[in-house]
JSON list of C-alpha atoms and ligand atoms in Angstrom, two decimals:
[
{"chain": "A", "resi": 1, "resn": "UNK", "atom": "CA", "xyz": [7.55, 1.96, 7.96]},
{"chain": "A", "resi": 2, "resn": "UNK", "atom": "CA", "xyz": [4.60, 2.20, 5.65]},
{"chain": "A", "resi": 3, "resn": "UNK", "atom": "CA", "xyz": [1.10, 1.27, 6.70]},
{"chain": "A", "resi": 4, "resn": "UNK", "atom": "CA", "xyz": [-0.47, -1.29, 4.38]},
{"chain": "A", "resi": 5, "resn": "UNK", "atom": "CA", "xyz": [-4.15, -1.88, 5.03]},
{"chain": "A", "resi": 6, "resn": "UNK", "atom": "CA", "xyz": [-6.42, -4.57, 3.59]},
{"chain": "A", "resi": 7, "resn": "UNK", "atom": "CA", "xyz": [-10.08, -3.94, 4.34]},
{"chain": "A", "resi": 8, "resn": "UNK", "atom": "CA", "xyz": [-12.67, -6.59, 3.44]},
{"chain": "A", "resi": 9, "resn": "UNK", "atom": "CA", "xyz": [-10.63, -7.70, 0.44]},
{"chain": "A", "resi": 10, "resn": "UNK", "atom": "CA", "xyz": [-12.24, -10.27, -1.82]},
{"chain": "A", "resi": 11, "resn": "UNK", "atom": "CA", "xyz": [-10.95, -11.49, -5.12]},
{"chain": "A", "resi": 12, "resn": "UNK", "atom": "CA", "xyz": [-11.63, -14.22, -7.61]},
{"chain": "A", "resi": 13, "resn": "UNK", "atom": "CA", "xyz": [-10.70, -15.44, -11.04]},
{"chain": "A", "resi": 14, "resn": "UNK", "atom": "CA", "xyz": [-13.82, -16.24, -13.01]},
{"chain": "A", "resi": 15, "resn": "UNK", "atom": "CA", "xyz": [-16.09, -18.32, -10.81]},
{"chain": "A", "resi": 16, "resn": "UNK", "atom": "CA", "xyz": [-13.35, -19.12, -8.36]},
{"chain": "A", "resi": 17, "resn": "UNK", "atom": "CA", "xyz": [-13.10, -17.03, -5.17]},
{"chain": "A", "resi": 18, "resn": "UNK", "atom": "CA", "xyz": [-9.48, -16.86, -4.10]},
{"chain": "A", "resi": 19, "resn": "UNK", "atom": "CA", "xyz": [-9.46, -14.23, -1.33]},
{"chain": "A", "resi": 20, "resn": "UNK", "atom": "CA", "xyz": [-12.50, -14.25, 0.93]},
{"chain": "A", "resi": 21, "resn": "UNK", "atom": "CA", "xyz": [-12.49, -11.21, 3.18]},
{"chain": "A", "resi": 22, "resn": "UNK", "atom": "CA", "xyz": [-8.96, -10.23, 4.13]},
{"chain": "A", "resi": 23, "resn": "UNK", "atom": "CA", "xyz": [-8.49, -7.61, 6.86]},
{"chain": "A", "resi": 24, "resn": "UNK", "atom": "CA", "xyz": [-4.90, -6.80, 7.72]},
{"chain": "A", "resi": 25, "resn": "UNK", "atom": "CA", "xyz": [-2.94, -3.79, 8.88]},
{"chain": "A", "resi": 26, "resn": "UNK", "atom": "CA", "xyz": [0.74, -4.32, 8.13]},
{"chain": "A", "resi": 27, "resn": "UNK", "atom": "CA", "xyz": [3.21, -1.91, 9.70]},
{"chain": "A", "resi": 28, "resn": "UNK", "atom": "CA", "xyz": [6.07, -4.14, 10.85]},
{"chain": "A", "resi": 29, "resn": "UNK", "atom": "CA", "xyz": [9.50, -4.06, 9.24]},
{"chain": "A", "resi": 30, "resn": "UNK", "atom": "CA", "xyz": [9.79, -7.79, 8.43]},
{"chain": "A", "resi": 31, "resn": "UNK", "atom": "CA", "xyz": [6.61, -9.62, 7.52]},
{"chain": "A", "resi": 32, "resn": "UNK", "atom": "CA", "xyz": [6.32, -13.16, 6.17]},
{"chain": "A", "resi": 33, "resn": "UNK", "atom": "CA", "xyz": [3.37, -14.67, 4.33]},
{"chain": "A", "resi": 34, "resn": "UNK", "atom": "CA", "xyz": [3.10, -18.46, 4.28]},
{"chain": "A", "resi": 35, "resn": "UNK", "atom": "CA", "xyz": [0.52, -21.00, 3.24]},
{"chain": "A", "resi": 36, "resn": "UNK", "atom": "CA", "xyz": [-0.18, -23.91, 0.93]},
{"chain": "A", "resi": 37, "resn": "UNK", "atom": "CA", "xyz": [0.11, -23.67, -2.86]},
{"chain": "A", "resi": 38, "resn": "UNK", "atom": "CA", "xyz": [-3.02, -22.05, -4.26]},
{"chain": "A", "resi": 39, "resn": "UNK", "atom": "CA", "xyz": [-4.05, -20.49, -0.93]},
{"chain": "A", "resi": 40, "resn": "UNK", "atom": "CA", "xyz": [-3.98, -16.96, -2.39]},
{"chain": "A", "resi": 41, "resn": "UNK", "atom": "CA", "xyz": [-0.57, -15.64, -1.28]},
{"chain": "A", "resi": 42, "resn": "UNK", "atom": "CA", "xyz": [0.51, -14.27, -4.67]},
{"chain": "A", "resi": 43, "resn": "UNK", "atom": "CA", "xyz": [-2.90, -12.71, -5.22]},
{"chain": "A", "resi": 44, "resn": "UNK", "atom": "CA", "xyz": [-2.55, -10.93, -1.88]},
{"chain": "A", "resi": 45, "resn": "UNK", "atom": "CA", "xyz": [1.08, -9.91, -2.50]},
{"chain": "A", "resi": 46, "resn": "UNK", "atom": "CA", "xyz": [0.31, -8.48, -5.94]},
{"chain": "A", "resi": 47, "resn": "UNK", "atom": "CA", "xyz": [-2.36, -6.23, -4.50]},
{"chain": "A", "resi": 48, "resn": "UNK", "atom": "CA", "xyz": [0.17, -4.39, -2.35]},
{"chain": "A", "resi": 49, "resn": "UNK", "atom": "CA", "xyz": [1.48, -2.49, -5.35]},
{"chain": "A", "resi": 50, "resn": "UNK", "atom": "CA", "xyz": [-1.62, -2.65, -7.49]},
{"chain": "A", "resi": 51, "resn": "UNK", "atom": "CA", "xyz": [-0.42, -5.35, -9.91]},
{"chain": "A", "resi": 52, "resn": "UNK", "atom": "CA", "xyz": [-3.89, -6.71, -9.10]},
{"chain": "A", "resi": 53, "resn": "UNK", "atom": "CA", "xyz": [-6.81, -4.78, -7.65]},
{"chain": "A", "resi": 54, "resn": "UNK", "atom": "CA", "xyz": [-9.47, -6.39, -5.44]},
{"chain": "A", "resi": 55, "resn": "UNK", "atom": "CA", "xyz": [-12.96, -7.25, -6.70]},
{"chain": "A", "resi": 56, "resn": "UNK", "atom": "CA", "xyz": [-14.29, -5.90, -3.40]},
{"chain": "A", "resi": 57, "resn": "UNK", "atom": "CA", "xyz": [-12.77, -4.08, -0.46]},
{"chain": "A", "resi": 58, "resn": "UNK", "atom": "CA", "xyz": [-9.70, -1.86, -0.54]},
{"chain": "A", "resi": 59, "resn": "UNK", "atom": "CA", "xyz": [-5.95, -2.03, -0.20]},
{"chain": "A", "resi": 60, "resn": "UNK", "atom": "CA", "xyz": [-4.14, 1.14, 0.79]},
{"chain": "A", "resi": 61, "resn": "UNK", "atom": "CA", "xyz": [-0.48, 2.01, 1.26]},
{"chain": "A", "resi": 62, "resn": "UNK", "atom": "CA", "xyz": [-0.03, 5.02, 3.50]},
{"chain": "A", "resi": 63, "resn": "UNK", "atom": "CA", "xyz": [-3.60, 5.95, 2.73]},
{"chain": "A", "resi": 64, "resn": "UNK", "atom": "CA", "xyz": [-3.19, 5.65, -1.06]},
{"chain": "A", "resi": 65, "resn": "UNK", "atom": "CA", "xyz": [-5.77, 3.32, -2.60]},
{"chain": "A", "resi": 66, "resn": "UNK", "atom": "CA", "xyz": [-3.82, 0.96, -4.86]},
{"chain": "A", "resi": 67, "resn": "UNK", "atom": "CA", "xyz": [-6.78, 0.75, -7.25]},
{"chain": "A", "resi": 68, "resn": "UNK", "atom": "CA", "xyz": [-6.85, 4.50, -7.80]},
{"chain": "A", "resi": 69, "resn": "UNK", "atom": "CA", "xyz": [-3.30, 5.68, -7.13]},
{"chain": "A", "resi": 70, "resn": "UNK", "atom": "CA", "xyz": [-1.37, 2.79, -8.65]},
{"chain": "A", "resi": 71, "resn": "UNK", "atom": "CA", "xyz": [1.41, 4.98, -9.99]},
{"chain": "A", "resi": 72, "resn": "UNK", "atom": "CA", "xyz": [2.09, 6.63, -6.65]},
{"chain": "A", "resi": 73, "resn": "UNK", "atom": "CA", "xyz": [1.85, 3.30, -4.86]},
{"chain": "A", "resi": 74, "resn": "UNK", "atom": "CA", "xyz": [4.35, 1.66, -7.23]},
{"chain": "A", "resi": 75, "resn": "UNK", "atom": "CA", "xyz": [6.86, 4.41, -6.51]},
{"chain": "A", "resi": 76, "resn": "UNK", "atom": "CA", "xyz": [6.67, 3.37, -2.85]},
{"chain": "A", "resi": 77, "resn": "UNK", "atom": "CA", "xyz": [6.38, -0.38, -3.26]},
{"chain": "A", "resi": 78, "resn": "UNK", "atom": "CA", "xyz": [8.84, -2.48, -5.26]},
{"chain": "A", "resi": 79, "resn": "UNK", "atom": "CA", "xyz": [8.02, -6.05, -6.30]},
{"chain": "A", "resi": 80, "resn": "UNK", "atom": "CA", "xyz": [10.46, -8.94, -6.68]},
{"chain": "A", "resi": 81, "resn": "UNK", "atom": "CA", "xyz": [9.15, -11.95, -8.63]},
{"chain": "A", "resi": 82, "resn": "UNK", "atom": "CA", "xyz": [10.02, -15.61, -8.15]},
{"chain": "A", "resi": 83, "resn": "UNK", "atom": "CA", "xyz": [11.77, -15.91, -11.49]},
{"chain": "A", "resi": 84, "resn": "UNK", "atom": "CA", "xyz": [14.38, -13.18, -11.97]},
{"chain": "A", "resi": 85, "resn": "UNK", "atom": "CA", "xyz": [14.42, -13.88, -15.72]},
{"chain": "A", "resi": 86, "resn": "UNK", "atom": "CA", "xyz": [10.99, -12.26, -15.97]},
{"chain": "A", "resi": 87, "resn": "UNK", "atom": "CA", "xyz": [12.41, -9.10, -14.42]},
{"chain": "A", "resi": 88, "resn": "UNK", "atom": "CA", "xyz": [15.79, -8.80, -16.10]},
{"chain": "A", "resi": 89, "resn": "UNK", "atom": "CA", "xyz": [15.36, -6.97, -19.37]},
{"chain": "A", "resi": 90, "resn": "UNK", "atom": "CA", "xyz": [18.69, -5.52, -20.47]},
{"chain": "A", "resi": 91, "resn": "UNK", "atom": "CA", "xyz": [21.71, -7.34, -21.94]},
{"chain": "A", "resi": 92, "resn": "UNK", "atom": "CA", "xyz": [24.24, -6.39, -19.28]},
{"chain": "A", "resi": 93, "resn": "UNK", "atom": "CA", "xyz": [24.04, -6.19, -15.52]},
{"chain": "A", "resi": 94, "resn": "UNK", "atom": "CA", "xyz": [24.81, -2.45, -15.28]},
{"chain": "A", "resi": 95, "resn": "UNK", "atom": "CA", "xyz": [22.42, -1.61, -18.13]},
{"chain": "A", "resi": 96, "resn": "UNK", "atom": "CA", "xyz": [19.68, -3.55, -16.44]},
{"chain": "A", "resi": 97, "resn": "UNK", "atom": "CA", "xyz": [20.10, -1.58, -13.21]},
{"chain": "A", "resi": 98, "resn": "UNK", "atom": "CA", "xyz": [20.23, 1.74, -15.10]},
{"chain": "A", "resi": 99, "resn": "UNK", "atom": "CA", "xyz": [17.09, 0.76, -17.04]},
{"chain": "A", "resi": 100, "resn": "UNK", "atom": "CA", "xyz": [15.15, 0.80, -13.76]},
{"chain": "A", "resi": 101, "resn": "UNK", "atom": "CA", "xyz": [15.85, 4.52, -13.48]},
{"chain": "A", "resi": 102, "resn": "UNK", "atom": "CA", "xyz": [14.99, 5.43, -17.06]},
{"chain": "A", "resi": 103, "resn": "UNK", "atom": "CA", "xyz": [11.94, 7.41, -15.98]},
{"chain": "A", "resi": 104, "resn": "UNK", "atom": "CA", "xyz": [13.35, 8.65, -12.69]},
{"chain": "A", "resi": 105, "resn": "UNK", "atom": "CA", "xyz": [14.32, 12.08, -13.95]},
{"chain": "A", "resi": 106, "resn": "UNK", "atom": "CA", "xyz": [17.82, 11.56, -12.52]},
{"chain": "A", "resi": 107, "resn": "UNK", "atom": "CA", "xyz": [20.85, 12.69, -14.53]},
{"chain": "A", "resi": 108, "resn": "UNK", "atom": "CA", "xyz": [23.38, 10.32, -16.07]},
{"chain": "A", "resi": 109, "resn": "UNK", "atom": "CA", "xyz": [25.96, 10.85, -13.34]},
{"chain": "A", "resi": 110, "resn": "UNK", "atom": "CA", "xyz": [23.52, 10.14, -10.55]},
{"chain": "A", "resi": 111, "resn": "UNK", "atom": "CA", "xyz": [22.21, 7.04, -12.32]},
{"chain": "A", "resi": 112, "resn": "UNK", "atom": "CA", "xyz": [25.79, 5.78, -12.77]},
{"chain": "A", "resi": 113, "resn": "UNK", "atom": "CA", "xyz": [26.46, 6.39, -9.08]},
{"chain": "A", "resi": 114, "resn": "UNK", "atom": "CA", "xyz": [23.37, 4.49, -7.98]},
{"chain": "A", "resi": 115, "resn": "UNK", "atom": "CA", "xyz": [24.24, 1.62, -10.34]},
{"chain": "A", "resi": 116, "resn": "UNK", "atom": "CA", "xyz": [27.73, 1.44, -8.88]},
{"chain": "A", "resi": 117, "resn": "UNK", "atom": "CA", "xyz": [26.37, 1.48, -5.34]},
{"chain": "A", "resi": 118, "resn": "UNK", "atom": "CA", "xyz": [24.07, -1.50, -6.03]},
{"chain": "A", "resi": 119, "resn": "UNK", "atom": "CA", "xyz": [26.79, -3.45, -7.88]},
{"chain": "A", "resi": 120, "resn": "UNK", "atom": "CA", "xyz": [29.16, -3.05, -4.92]},
{"chain": "A", "resi": 121, "resn": "UNK", "atom": "CA", "xyz": [26.50, -3.79, -2.37]},
{"chain": "A", "resi": 122, "resn": "UNK", "atom": "CA", "xyz": [25.55, -7.10, -3.97]},
{"chain": "A", "resi": 123, "resn": "UNK", "atom": "CA", "xyz": [29.08, -8.17, -4.90]},
{"chain": "A", "resi": 124, "resn": "UNK", "atom": "CA", "xyz": [28.35, -7.71, -8.59]},
{"chain": "A", "resi": 125, "resn": "UNK", "atom": "CA", "xyz": [30.92, -4.94, -9.18]},
{"chain": "A", "resi": 126, "resn": "UNK", "atom": "CA", "xyz": [33.05, -7.18, -11.38]},
{"chain": "A", "resi": 127, "resn": "UNK", "atom": "CA", "xyz": [29.98, -8.19, -13.39]},
{"chain": "A", "resi": 128, "resn": "UNK", "atom": "CA", "xyz": [28.71, -4.77, -14.47]},
{"chain": "A", "resi": 129, "resn": "UNK", "atom": "CA", "xyz": [29.54, -5.35, -18.15]},
{"chain": "A", "resi": 130, "resn": "UNK", "atom": "CA", "xyz": [28.71, -9.05, -18.10]},
{"chain": "A", "resi": 131, "resn": "UNK", "atom": "CA", "xyz": [25.69, -10.44, -19.92]},
{"chain": "A", "resi": 132, "resn": "UNK", "atom": "CA", "xyz": [22.88, -10.72, -17.36]},
{"chain": "A", "resi": 133, "resn": "UNK", "atom": "CA", "xyz": [21.89, -14.18, -18.60]},
{"chain": "A", "resi": 134, "resn": "UNK", "atom": "CA", "xyz": [25.30, -15.58, -17.64]},
{"chain": "A", "resi": 135, "resn": "UNK", "atom": "CA", "xyz": [24.83, -14.82, -13.95]},
{"chain": "A", "resi": 136, "resn": "UNK", "atom": "CA", "xyz": [24.10, -17.66, -11.53]},
{"chain": "A", "resi": 137, "resn": "UNK", "atom": "CA", "xyz": [20.50, -18.05, -10.33]},
{"chain": "A", "resi": 138, "resn": "UNK", "atom": "CA", "xyz": [21.37, -16.37, -7.03]},
{"chain": "A", "resi": 139, "resn": "UNK", "atom": "CA", "xyz": [23.19, -13.50, -8.76]},
{"chain": "A", "resi": 140, "resn": "UNK", "atom": "CA", "xyz": [20.21, -13.02, -11.06]},
{"chain": "A", "resi": 141, "resn": "UNK", "atom": "CA", "xyz": [17.87, -12.76, -8.09]},
{"chain": "A", "resi": 142, "resn": "UNK", "atom": "CA", "xyz": [20.28, -10.24, -6.48]},
{"chain": "A", "resi": 143, "resn": "UNK", "atom": "CA", "xyz": [20.21, -8.25, -9.72]},
{"chain": "A", "resi": 144, "resn": "UNK", "atom": "CA", "xyz": [16.40, -8.33, -9.76]},
{"chain": "A", "resi": 145, "resn": "UNK", "atom": "CA", "xyz": [16.36, -7.17, -6.13]},
{"chain": "A", "resi": 146, "resn": "UNK", "atom": "CA", "xyz": [18.96, -4.50, -6.95]},
{"chain": "A", "resi": 147, "resn": "UNK", "atom": "CA", "xyz": [16.86, -3.27, -9.88]},
{"chain": "A", "resi": 148, "resn": "UNK", "atom": "CA", "xyz": [14.01, -2.73, -7.41]},
{"chain": "A", "resi": 149, "resn": "UNK", "atom": "CA", "xyz": [16.15, -1.21, -4.63]},
{"chain": "A", "resi": 150, "resn": "UNK", "atom": "CA", "xyz": [17.86, 1.24, -6.98]},
{"chain": "A", "resi": 151, "resn": "UNK", "atom": "CA", "xyz": [14.55, 3.15, -7.16]},
{"chain": "A", "resi": 152, "resn": "UNK", "atom": "CA", "xyz": [14.66, 3.47, -3.38]},
{"chain": "A", "resi": 153, "resn": "UNK", "atom": "CA", "xyz": [11.15, 2.25, -2.61]},
{"chain": "A", "resi": 154, "resn": "UNK", "atom": "CA", "xyz": [9.88, 2.30, 0.97]},
{"chain": "A", "resi": 155, "resn": "UNK", "atom": "CA", "xyz": [8.51, -1.24, 0.81]},
{"chain": "A", "resi": 156, "resn": "UNK", "atom": "CA", "xyz": [9.76, -4.38, -0.93]},
{"chain": "A", "resi": 157, "resn": "UNK", "atom": "CA", "xyz": [7.33, -7.20, -1.67]},
{"chain": "A", "resi": 158, "resn": "UNK", "atom": "CA", "xyz": [9.04, -10.44, -2.69]},
{"chain": "A", "resi": 159, "resn": "UNK", "atom": "CA", "xyz": [6.98, -13.40, -3.93]},
{"chain": "A", "resi": 160, "resn": "UNK", "atom": "CA", "xyz": [8.89, -16.63, -3.29]},
{"chain": "A", "resi": 161, "resn": "UNK", "atom": "CA", "xyz": [12.25, -15.03, -4.13]},
{"chain": "A", "resi": 162, "resn": "UNK", "atom": "CA", "xyz": [14.25, -18.16, -3.30]},
{"chain": "A", "resi": 163, "resn": "UNK", "atom": "CA", "xyz": [11.99, -20.91, -4.64]},
{"chain": "A", "resi": 164, "resn": "UNK", "atom": "CA", "xyz": [14.09, -21.47, -7.77]},
{"chain": "A", "resi": 165, "resn": "UNK", "atom": "CA", "xyz": [17.43, -21.31, -5.94]},
{"chain": "A", "resi": 166, "resn": "UNK", "atom": "CA", "xyz": [19.70, -23.93, -4.41]},
{"chain": "A", "resi": 167, "resn": "UNK", "atom": "CA", "xyz": [20.62, -23.78, -0.73]},
{"chain": "A", "resi": 168, "resn": "UNK", "atom": "CA", "xyz": [23.71, -21.61, -1.20]},
{"chain": "A", "resi": 169, "resn": "UNK", "atom": "CA", "xyz": [21.96, -19.07, -3.40]},
{"chain": "A", "resi": 170, "resn": "UNK", "atom": "CA", "xyz": [18.97, -19.07, -1.08]},
{"chain": "A", "resi": 171, "resn": "UNK", "atom": "CA", "xyz": [21.35, -18.06, 1.72]},
{"chain": "A", "resi": 172, "resn": "UNK", "atom": "CA", "xyz": [22.80, -15.25, -0.40]},
{"chain": "A", "resi": 173, "resn": "UNK", "atom": "CA", "xyz": [19.39, -13.85, -1.35]},
{"chain": "A", "resi": 174, "resn": "UNK", "atom": "CA", "xyz": [18.08, -14.25, 2.21]},
{"chain": "A", "resi": 175, "resn": "UNK", "atom": "CA", "xyz": [21.07, -12.28, 3.54]},
{"chain": "A", "resi": 176, "resn": "UNK", "atom": "CA", "xyz": [20.50, -9.58, 0.92]},
{"chain": "A", "resi": 177, "resn": "UNK", "atom": "CA", "xyz": [16.84, -9.25, 1.91]},
{"chain": "A", "resi": 178, "resn": "UNK", "atom": "CA", "xyz": [17.86, -9.20, 5.54]},
{"chain": "A", "resi": 179, "resn": "UNK", "atom": "CA", "xyz": [20.27, -6.33, 4.86]},
{"chain": "A", "resi": 180, "resn": "UNK", "atom": "CA", "xyz": [17.61, -4.10, 3.35]},
{"chain": "A", "resi": 181, "resn": "UNK", "atom": "CA", "xyz": [16.62, -1.06, 5.44]},
{"chain": "A", "resi": 182, "resn": "UNK", "atom": "CA", "xyz": [13.15, -0.96, 3.92]},
{"chain": "A", "resi": 183, "resn": "UNK", "atom": "CA", "xyz": [10.02, -2.68, 5.08]},
{"chain": "A", "resi": 184, "resn": "UNK", "atom": "CA", "xyz": [10.03, -6.17, 3.53]},
{"chain": "A", "resi": 185, "resn": "UNK", "atom": "CA", "xyz": [7.07, -8.48, 2.93]},
{"chain": "A", "resi": 186, "resn": "UNK", "atom": "CA", "xyz": [8.14, -11.94, 1.80]},
{"chain": "A", "resi": 187, "resn": "UNK", "atom": "CA", "xyz": [5.95, -14.75, 0.57]},
{"chain": "A", "resi": 188, "resn": "UNK", "atom": "CA", "xyz": [7.89, -17.95, 1.07]},
{"chain": "A", "resi": 189, "resn": "UNK", "atom": "CA", "xyz": [7.90, -21.70, 1.57]},
{"chain": "A", "resi": 190, "resn": "UNK", "atom": "CA", "xyz": [11.42, -21.42, 2.98]},
{"chain": "A", "resi": 191, "resn": "UNK", "atom": "CA", "xyz": [10.48, -21.23, 6.64]},
{"chain": "A", "resi": 192, "resn": "UNK", "atom": "CA", "xyz": [14.07, -20.59, 7.73]},
{"chain": "A", "resi": 193, "resn": "UNK", "atom": "CA", "xyz": [13.84, -17.19, 6.01]},
{"chain": "A", "resi": 194, "resn": "UNK", "atom": "CA", "xyz": [11.36, -16.12, 8.68]},
{"chain": "A", "resi": 195, "resn": "UNK", "atom": "CA", "xyz": [13.80, -16.31, 11.59]},
{"chain": "A", "resi": 196, "resn": "UNK", "atom": "CA", "xyz": [13.77, -12.98, 13.39]},
{"chain": "A", "resi": 197, "resn": "UNK", "atom": "CA", "xyz": [10.76, -11.68, 11.47]},
{"chain": "A", "resi": 198, "resn": "UNK", "atom": "CA", "xyz": [8.39, -9.37, 13.31]},
{"chain": "A", "resi": 199, "resn": "UNK", "atom": "CA", "xyz": [5.24, -11.00, 12.04]},
{"chain": "A", "resi": 200, "resn": "UNK", "atom": "CA", "xyz": [4.08, -13.96, 9.95]},
{"chain": "A", "resi": 201, "resn": "UNK", "atom": "CA", "xyz": [0.65, -14.21, 8.35]},
{"chain": "A", "resi": 202, "resn": "UNK", "atom": "CA", "xyz": [-0.60, -17.70, 7.49]},
{"chain": "A", "resi": 203, "resn": "UNK", "atom": "CA", "xyz": [-3.03, -17.82, 4.56]},
{"chain": "A", "resi": 204, "resn": "UNK", "atom": "CA", "xyz": [-5.35, -20.81, 4.12]},
{"chain": "A", "resi": 205, "resn": "UNK", "atom": "CA", "xyz": [-7.97, -21.07, 1.39]},
{"chain": "A", "resi": 206, "resn": "UNK", "atom": "CA", "xyz": [-8.05, -17.34, 0.87]},
{"chain": "A", "resi": 207, "resn": "UNK", "atom": "CA", "xyz": [-8.37, -16.28, 4.49]},
{"chain": "A", "resi": 208, "resn": "UNK", "atom": "CA", "xyz": [-5.99, -15.38, 7.31]},
{"chain": "A", "resi": 209, "resn": "UNK", "atom": "CA", "xyz": [-5.66, -18.58, 9.34]},
{"chain": "A", "resi": 210, "resn": "UNK", "atom": "CA", "xyz": [-3.02, -17.28, 11.77]},
{"chain": "A", "resi": 211, "resn": "UNK", "atom": "CA", "xyz": [-1.23, -14.01, 12.37]},
{"chain": "A", "resi": 212, "resn": "UNK", "atom": "CA", "xyz": [1.57, -13.64, 14.87]},
{"chain": "A", "resi": 213, "resn": "UNK", "atom": "CA", "xyz": [5.22, -14.31, 15.61]},
{"chain": "A", "resi": 214, "resn": "UNK", "atom": "CA", "xyz": [7.22, -16.76, 13.47]},
{"chain": "A", "resi": 215, "resn": "UNK", "atom": "CA", "xyz": [7.61, -18.97, 16.55]},
{"chain": "A", "resi": 216, "resn": "UNK", "atom": "CA", "xyz": [3.83, -19.37, 16.70]},
{"chain": "A", "resi": 217, "resn": "UNK", "atom": "CA", "xyz": [2.97, -19.08, 13.02]},
{"chain": "A", "resi": 218, "resn": "UNK", "atom": "CA", "xyz": [5.14, -21.96, 11.81]},
{"chain": "A", "resi": 219, "resn": "UNK", "atom": "CA", "xyz": [3.55, -24.54, 14.15]},
{"chain": "A", "resi": 220, "resn": "UNK", "atom": "CA", "xyz": [0.11, -23.14, 13.24]},
{"chain": "A", "resi": 221, "resn": "UNK", "atom": "CA", "xyz": [0.92, -23.66, 9.56]},
{"chain": "A", "resi": 222, "resn": "UNK", "atom": "CA", "xyz": [2.18, -27.18, 10.22]},
{"chain": "A", "resi": 223, "resn": "UNK", "atom": "CA", "xyz": [-0.99, -27.97, 12.16]},
{"chain": "A", "resi": 224, "resn": "UNK", "atom": "CA", "xyz": [-3.11, -26.78, 9.20]},
{"chain": "A", "resi": 225, "resn": "UNK", "atom": "CA", "xyz": [-1.31, -29.14, 6.85]},
{"chain": "A", "resi": 226, "resn": "UNK", "atom": "CA", "xyz": [-2.04, -31.85, 9.37]},
{"chain": "B", "resi": 1, "resn": "ADP", "atom": "N1", "xyz": [-4.64, -15.28, -13.36]},
{"chain": "B", "resi": 1, "resn": "ADP", "atom": "C1", "xyz": [-5.32, -16.30, -12.84]},
{"chain": "B", "resi": 1, "resn": "ADP", "atom": "N2", "xyz": [-6.39, -16.84, -13.47]},
{"chain": "B", "resi": 1, "resn": "ADP", "atom": "C2", "xyz": [-7.08, -17.86, -12.95]},
{"chain": "B", "resi": 1, "resn": "ADP", "atom": "N3", "xyz": [-6.80, -18.44, -11.77]},
{"chain": "B", "resi": 1, "resn": "ADP", "atom": "C3", "xyz": [-5.75, -17.96, -11.09]},
{"chain": "B", "resi": 1, "resn": "ADP", "atom": "C4", "xyz": [-4.96, -16.87, -11.58]},
{"chain": "B", "resi": 1, "resn": "ADP", "atom": "N4", "xyz": [-3.97, -16.62, -10.69]},
{"chain": "B", "resi": 1, "resn": "ADP", "atom": "C5", "xyz": [-4.15, -17.50, -9.69]},
{"chain": "B", "resi": 1, "resn": "ADP", "atom": "N5", "xyz": [-5.21, -18.29, -9.93]},
{"chain": "B", "resi": 1, "resn": "ADP", "atom": "C6", "xyz": [-5.71, -19.35, -9.03]},
{"chain": "B", "resi": 1, "resn": "ADP", "atom": "O1", "xyz": [-6.03, -18.76, -7.79]},
{"chain": "B", "resi": 1, "resn": "ADP", "atom": "C7", "xyz": [-5.61, -19.56, -6.70]},
{"chain": "B", "resi": 1, "resn": "ADP", "atom": "C8", "xyz": [-4.69, -18.78, -5.80]},
{"chain": "B", "resi": 1, "resn": "ADP", "atom": "O2", "xyz": [-3.54, -18.43, -6.55]},
{"chain": "B", "resi": 1, "resn": "ADP", "atom": "P1", "xyz": [-2.31, -17.68, -5.91]},
{"chain": "B", "resi": 1, "resn": "ADP", "atom": "O3", "xyz": [-2.73, -16.39, -5.33]},
{"chain": "B", "resi": 1, "resn": "ADP", "atom": "O4", "xyz": [-1.27, -17.64, -6.98]},
{"chain": "B", "resi": 1, "resn": "ADP", "atom": "O5", "xyz": [-1.91, -18.66, -4.73]},
{"chain": "B", "resi": 1, "resn": "ADP", "atom": "P2", "xyz": [-0.49, -18.99, -4.08]},
{"chain": "B", "resi": 1, "resn": "ADP", "atom": "O6", "xyz": [0.45, -17.89, -4.42]},
{"chain": "B", "resi": 1, "resn": "ADP", "atom": "O7", "xyz": [-0.79, -19.09, -2.62]},
{"chain": "B", "resi": 1, "resn": "ADP", "atom": "O8", "xyz": [-0.05, -20.31, -4.63]},
{"chain": "B", "resi": 1, "resn": "ADP", "atom": "C9", "xyz": [-4.97, -20.79, -7.33]},
{"chain": "B", "resi": 1, "resn": "ADP", "atom": "O9", "xyz": [-5.89, -21.81, -7.34]},
{"chain": "B", "resi": 1, "resn": "ADP", "atom": "C10", "xyz": [-4.63, -20.36, -8.72]},
{"chain": "B", "resi": 1, "resn": "ADP", "atom": "O10", "xyz": [-4.69, -21.45, -9.60]},
{"chain": "B", "resi": 2, "resn": "MG", "atom": "MG1", "xyz": [2.26, -17.84, -5.39]}
]
């Protein structure tokens, strides 16, 4: 597993302070991040691969400062967004997966092999030539996850990956995330996703309000909401 370290992380947008001194060392395989809307979860998640850099303090991944080594960090850390439509760029499913490897330096044959592997793995093998926009919401999120996994990152960060999905598709995406060998950090409001997780961090008003097992974190979160 990678070691992700937040040290004294503060961040704001304009006048508004959103993260107020986050210290975390994340090394577990399955980590959940929960908290109210606007508490700062996405801000925190985006820092793990340098999509955002902190105003103060540092975030490192295996010792690499995300503010200074963003390129190297992004090769290790893949990011899955809430809305797969923002991530799917190519007209067909197979093309979209191959597009992820356009700068990988891999040859055509190896790219084709990796694309096939992902299609099979996510039950999309009959959809390779299908227009991406015709997939179901759940299939689109699987494609977005596949387009991240195909680069073989060591860490996957997923920001509310099931929020736009119905119950069935949530189950499909949850199972796919569960099947991943990599370290996974999931921001979610779907508390059932956290079953079996190694660690859950509760964020409240830009600070860590609780940090522990899902069994203890979920009641702590409920108590915060009051
Ligand atoms: N780009 C931005 N510009 C201004 N304010 C922002 C921006 N992104 C987030 N915010 C604000 O920062 C706060 C925390 O946002 P966010 O990290 O997205 O929280 P969460 O993911 O927990 O809902 C919210 O009040 C949000 O409105
Ligand atoms: Mg968010």
